[in-house]
PDB file of C-alpha atoms in Angstrom:
ATOM      1  CA  MET A   1       6.593  37.246  29.678  1.00  0.00           C
ATOM      2  CA  MET A   2       3.242  37.607  27.605  1.00  0.00           C
ATOM      3  CA  SER A   3       5.314  36.957  24.197  1.00  0.00           C
ATOM      4  CA  LYS A   4       6.312  33.378  26.136  1.00  0.00           C
ATOM      5  CA  GLN A   5       2.689  32.569  26.999  1.00  0.00           C
ATOM      6  CA  LEU A   6       1.326  33.616  23.426  1.00  0.00           C
ATOM      7  CA  LEU A   7       4.247  31.445  22.045  1.00  0.00           C
ATOM      8  CA  GLY A   8       3.132  28.452  24.427  1.00  0.00           C
ATOM      9  CA  ALA A   9      -0.412  28.867  23.514  1.00  0.00           C
ATOM     10  CA  LEU A  10       0.176  28.918  19.732  1.00  0.00           C
ATOM     11  CA  PHE A  11       2.487  25.761  20.351  1.00  0.00           C
ATOM     12  CA  LEU A  12      -0.567  23.559  22.054  1.00  0.00           C
ATOM     13  CA  SER A  13      -2.722  24.935  19.586  1.00  0.00           C
ATOM     14  CA  ALA A  14      -0.786  23.722  16.894  1.00  0.00           C
ATOM     15  CA  VAL A  15       0.058  20.432  18.449  1.00  0.00           C
ATOM     16  CA  SER A  16      -3.477  19.853  19.507  1.00  0.00           C
ATOM     17  CA  SER A  17      -4.884  20.345  15.718  1.00  0.00           C
ATOM     18  CA  PHE A  18      -2.266  18.266  14.704  1.00  0.00           C
ATOM     19  CA  THR A  19      -3.147  15.117  16.855  1.00  0.00           C
ATOM     20  CA  PHE A  20      -6.887  15.775  15.605  1.00  0.00           C
ATOM     21  CA  ALA A  21      -5.894  15.393  11.925  1.00  0.00           C
ATOM     22  CA  GLU A  22      -4.318  12.385  12.901  1.00  0.00           C
ATOM     23  CA  ASP A  23      -7.206  10.926  14.394  1.00  0.00           C
ATOM     24  CA  ILE A  24      -9.568   9.102  12.074  1.00  0.00           C
ATOM     25  CA  THR A  25     -11.932   8.092  15.006  1.00  0.00           C
ATOM     26  CA  GLY A  26     -15.900   9.517  14.690  1.00  0.00           C
ATOM     27  CA  LEU A  27     -18.734   9.571  12.168  1.00  0.00           C
ATOM     28  CA  TRP A  28     -17.948  10.073   8.523  1.00  0.00           C
ATOM     29  CA  GLN A  29     -20.231  10.226   5.547  1.00  0.00           C
ATOM     30  CA  SER A  30     -19.525   7.863   2.842  1.00  0.00           C
ATOM     31  CA  ILE A  31     -19.713   9.378  -0.675  1.00  0.00           C
ATOM     32  CA  ASP A  32     -20.469   7.100  -3.588  1.00  0.00           C
ATOM     33  CA  ASP A  33     -17.034   6.863  -5.856  1.00  0.00           C
ATOM     34  CA  LYS A  34     -19.515   6.328  -9.211  1.00  0.00           C
ATOM     35  CA  THR A  35     -22.443   9.088  -8.686  1.00  0.00           C
ATOM     36  CA  GLY A  36     -20.916  11.355  -5.854  1.00  0.00           C
ATOM     37  CA  ALA A  37     -23.932  11.069  -3.960  1.00  0.00           C
ATOM     38  CA  PRO A  38     -23.738  10.380   0.086  1.00  0.00           C
ATOM     39  CA  LYS A  39     -24.068   6.948   0.658  1.00  0.00           C
ATOM     40  CA  ALA A  40     -23.838   5.924   4.442  1.00  0.00           C
ATOM     41  CA  LEU A  41     -22.878   7.245   7.867  1.00  0.00           C
ATOM     42  CA  VAL A  42     -20.123   5.229   9.550  1.00  0.00           C
ATOM     43  CA  GLU A  43     -18.472   5.263  12.635  1.00  0.00           C
ATOM     44  CA  ILE A  44     -14.828   4.695  12.840  1.00  0.00           C
ATOM     45  CA  ARG A  45     -13.282   3.454  16.222  1.00  0.00           C
ATOM     46  CA  LYS A  46     -10.282   2.414  17.713  1.00  0.00           C
ATOM     47  CA  GLU A  47      -9.993  -1.206  18.867  1.00  0.00           C
ATOM     48  CA  ALA A  48      -8.428  -2.860  21.892  1.00  0.00           C
ATOM     49  CA  ASN A  49      -5.415  -4.223  19.663  1.00  0.00           C
ATOM     50  CA  GLY A  50      -4.748  -0.676  18.213  1.00  0.00           C
ATOM     51  CA  THR A  51      -6.500  -1.360  14.692  1.00  0.00           C
ATOM     52  CA  TYR A  52      -9.633   0.668  13.668  1.00  0.00           C
ATOM     53  CA  ALA A  53     -12.961  -0.697  12.983  1.00  0.00           C
ATOM     54  CA  GLY A  54     -15.888   1.329  11.130  1.00  0.00           C
ATOM     55  CA  LYS A  55     -19.804   0.400  11.202  1.00  0.00           C
ATOM     56  CA  VAL A  56     -22.401   1.486   9.127  1.00  0.00           C
ATOM     57  CA  VAL A  57     -25.112   3.768  11.490  1.00  0.00           C
ATOM     58  CA  LYS A  58     -27.166   4.934   8.970  1.00  0.00           C
ATOM     59  CA  ILE A  59     -27.800   4.515   5.252  1.00  0.00           C
ATOM     60  CA  THR A  60     -28.264   8.016   3.902  1.00  0.00           C
ATOM     61  CA  PRO A  61     -31.587   8.211   2.045  1.00  0.00           C
ATOM     62  CA  ARG A  62     -31.282   9.494  -2.088  1.00  0.00           C
ATOM     63  CA  THR A  63     -33.719   9.677  -4.817  1.00  0.00           C
ATOM     64  CA  GLY A  64     -33.994   6.579  -6.924  1.00  0.00           C
ATOM     65  CA  TYR A  65     -32.029   4.101  -4.698  1.00  0.00           C
ATOM     66  CA  THR A  66     -33.589   1.353  -2.261  1.00  0.00           C
ATOM     67  CA  PRO A  67     -30.666   0.347  -0.098  1.00  0.00           C
ATOM     68  CA  LYS A  68     -30.589  -3.444   0.818  1.00  0.00           C
ATOM     69  CA  GLU A  69     -31.212  -4.106   4.710  1.00  0.00           C
ATOM     70  CA  THR A  70     -29.320  -7.169   4.698  1.00  0.00           C
ATOM     71  CA  CYS A  71     -25.595  -8.286   3.063  1.00  0.00           C
ATOM     72  CA  VAL A  72     -27.194 -10.918   0.669  1.00  0.00           C
ATOM     73  CA  ASP A  73     -24.290 -11.295  -1.393  1.00  0.00           C
ATOM     74  CA  CYS A  74     -21.743 -11.041   1.467  1.00  0.00           C
ATOM     75  CA  PRO A  75     -19.441 -13.591   2.541  1.00  0.00           C
ATOM     76  CA  ALA A  76     -19.483 -15.712   6.163  1.00  0.00           C
ATOM     77  CA  PRO A  77     -19.591 -14.199   8.561  1.00  0.00           C
ATOM     78  CA  TYR A  78     -21.378 -11.151   6.816  1.00  0.00           C
ATOM     79  CA  THR A  79     -23.894 -13.185   5.325  1.00  0.00           C
ATOM     80  CA  ASN A  80     -27.707 -12.061   5.886  1.00  0.00           C
ATOM     81  CA  LYS A  81     -26.630  -9.613   8.466  1.00  0.00           C
ATOM     82  CA  PRO A  82     -28.209  -6.443   9.054  1.00  0.00           C
ATOM     83  CA  ILE A  83     -26.329  -3.401   7.071  1.00  0.00           C
ATOM     84  CA  ILE A  84     -27.171  -1.303   9.869  1.00  0.00           C
ATOM     85  CA  GLY A  85     -24.367  -2.112  12.583  1.00  0.00           C
ATOM     86  CA  LEU A  86     -22.207  -3.719  10.110  1.00  0.00           C
ATOM     87  CA  ASP A  87     -18.442  -3.576  10.332  1.00  0.00           C
ATOM     88  CA  VAL A  88     -17.266  -2.713   6.845  1.00  0.00           C
ATOM     89  CA  VAL A  89     -13.802  -1.364   7.572  1.00  0.00           C
ATOM     90  CA  THR A  90     -11.688  -3.706  10.091  1.00  0.00           C
ATOM     91  CA  GLY A  91      -7.983  -4.101  10.592  1.00  0.00           C
ATOM     92  CA  LEU A  92      -6.879  -0.704   9.544  1.00  0.00           C
ATOM     93  CA  LYS A  93      -3.410   0.492  11.166  1.00  0.00           C
ATOM     94  CA  TYR A  94      -2.116   3.543  11.712  1.00  0.00           C
ATOM     95  CA  SER A  95       0.898   3.706   9.480  1.00  0.00           C
ATOM     96  CA  GLU A  96       2.994   7.044   9.843  1.00  0.00           C
ATOM     97  CA  GLY A  97       1.893  10.817   9.217  1.00  0.00           C
ATOM     98  CA  LEU A  98      -1.421  10.752   7.805  1.00  0.00           C
ATOM     99  CA  ASN A  99      -1.380   7.374   6.712  1.00  0.00           C
ATOM    100  CA  TYR A 100      -3.347   4.698   7.419  1.00  0.00           C
ATOM    101  CA  THR A 101      -2.436   0.518   5.807  1.00  0.00           C
ATOM    102  CA  GLY A 102      -3.256  -3.064   6.211  1.00  0.00           C
ATOM    103  CA  GLY A 103      -7.182  -2.563   6.477  1.00  0.00           C
ATOM    104  CA  ARG A 104      -9.963  -4.483   4.710  1.00  0.00           C
ATOM    105  CA  ILE A 105     -13.415  -2.944   3.728  1.00  0.00           C
ATOM    106  CA  LEU A 106     -16.708  -4.687   2.433  1.00  0.00           C
ATOM    107  CA  ASP A 107     -19.042  -3.397  -0.112  1.00  0.00           C
ATOM    108  CA  PRO A 108     -22.163  -4.268   1.291  1.00  0.00           C
ATOM    109  CA  ASN A 109     -23.856  -4.106  -2.085  1.00  0.00           C
ATOM    110  CA  THR A 110     -22.059  -6.673  -3.886  1.00  0.00           C
ATOM    111  CA  GLY A 111     -20.521  -8.638  -0.956  1.00  0.00           C
ATOM    112  CA  LYS A 112     -16.702  -7.953  -2.073  1.00  0.00           C
ATOM    113  CA  ILE A 113     -14.081  -7.653   0.414  1.00  0.00           C
ATOM    114  CA  TYR A 114     -11.140  -5.479  -0.568  1.00  0.00           C
ATOM    115  CA  SER A 115      -7.802  -4.764   1.239  1.00  0.00           C
ATOM    116  CA  MET A 116      -7.580  -1.006   1.950  1.00  0.00           C
ATOM    117  CA  LYS A 117      -5.496   2.202   2.736  1.00  0.00           C
ATOM    118  CA  ALA A 118      -6.426   5.332   3.827  1.00  0.00           C
ATOM    119  CA  LYS A 119      -5.037   8.822   4.230  1.00  0.00           C
ATOM    120  CA  LEU A 120      -6.491  11.625   6.119  1.00  0.00           C
ATOM    121  CA  SER A 121      -6.425  15.331   5.047  1.00  0.00           C
ATOM    122  CA  ALA A 122      -4.128  17.714   6.429  1.00  0.00           C
ATOM    123  CA  ASN A 123      -7.297  19.488   8.001  1.00  0.00           C
ATOM    124  CA  GLY A 124      -8.805  15.956   9.084  1.00  0.00           C
ATOM    125  CA  LYS A 125     -12.165  16.656   7.683  1.00  0.00           C
ATOM    126  CA  ARG A 126     -11.178  14.204   4.589  1.00  0.00           C
ATOM    127  CA  LEU A 127     -10.280  10.496   4.666  1.00  0.00           C
ATOM    128  CA  HIS A 128      -9.151   9.083   1.140  1.00  0.00           C
ATOM    129  CA  LEU A 129      -9.645   5.546   0.679  1.00  0.00           C
ATOM    130  CA  ARG A 130      -8.373   3.252  -1.429  1.00  0.00           C
ATOM    131  CA  GLY A 131      -9.870  -0.289  -1.842  1.00  0.00           C
ATOM    132  CA  TYR A 132      -7.959  -2.777  -3.937  1.00  0.00           C
ATOM    133  CA  LEU A 133      -7.638  -6.512  -4.751  1.00  0.00           C
ATOM    134  CA  GLY A 134      -4.097  -7.654  -4.817  1.00  0.00           C
ATOM    135  CA  VAL A 135      -2.424  -4.746  -5.942  1.00  0.00           C
ATOM    136  CA  SER A 136      -3.094  -0.989  -4.868  1.00  0.00           C
ATOM    137  CA  ALA A 137      -2.980   0.076  -8.499  1.00  0.00           C
ATOM    138  CA  LEU A 138      -5.985  -2.147  -9.489  1.00  0.00           C
ATOM    139  CA  GLY A 139      -8.553  -0.785  -6.981  1.00  0.00           C
ATOM    140  CA  ARG A 140     -10.996   2.006  -6.192  1.00  0.00           C
ATOM    141  CA  ASN A 141     -11.091   5.547  -4.182  1.00  0.00           C
ATOM    142  CA  GLN A 142     -13.533   7.109  -2.255  1.00  0.00           C
ATOM    143  CA  ILE A 143     -13.319  10.293  -0.408  1.00  0.00           C
ATOM    144  CA  TRP A 144     -15.309  10.069   2.873  1.00  0.00           C
ATOM    145  CA  ILE A 145     -16.163  13.265   4.603  1.00  0.00           C
ATOM    146  CA  ARG A 146     -15.946  14.111   8.389  1.00  0.00           C
ATOM    147  CA  ALA A 147     -19.355  14.618   9.714  1.00  0.00           C
ATOM    148  CA  GLU A 148     -20.154  17.686  11.571  1.00  0.00           C
TER     149      GLU A 148
END
């Protein structure tokens, strides 16, 4: 009887950790792909239509960097909107396993919007993003770290 309870507990633990690993909702520290420095805290949420969106909730201060307060170079509807509160990730859809596809990501510093896909690490602590124009091979990678 004790071994069945132990197996049941282990099974529930494994299932709950796998479920957590698939969930990208929450706070993420974005990391600059060029400098490796933290850039901003982004809160990812699941929308009513099942897609994921992420908004900037805090810009991470760093030496020698003065962040923009508004999205000056961004296309409509983002033009001159405050960066804090701005949805920089939109339309991201769960694909399979730990993969998400079909999203768009806005770089508020350049105003460019990229197609994006993402893959969550097995432990759920890192989100590997790929932003690209047209073909996935032509793009940039970023790794975001789950904020605890």
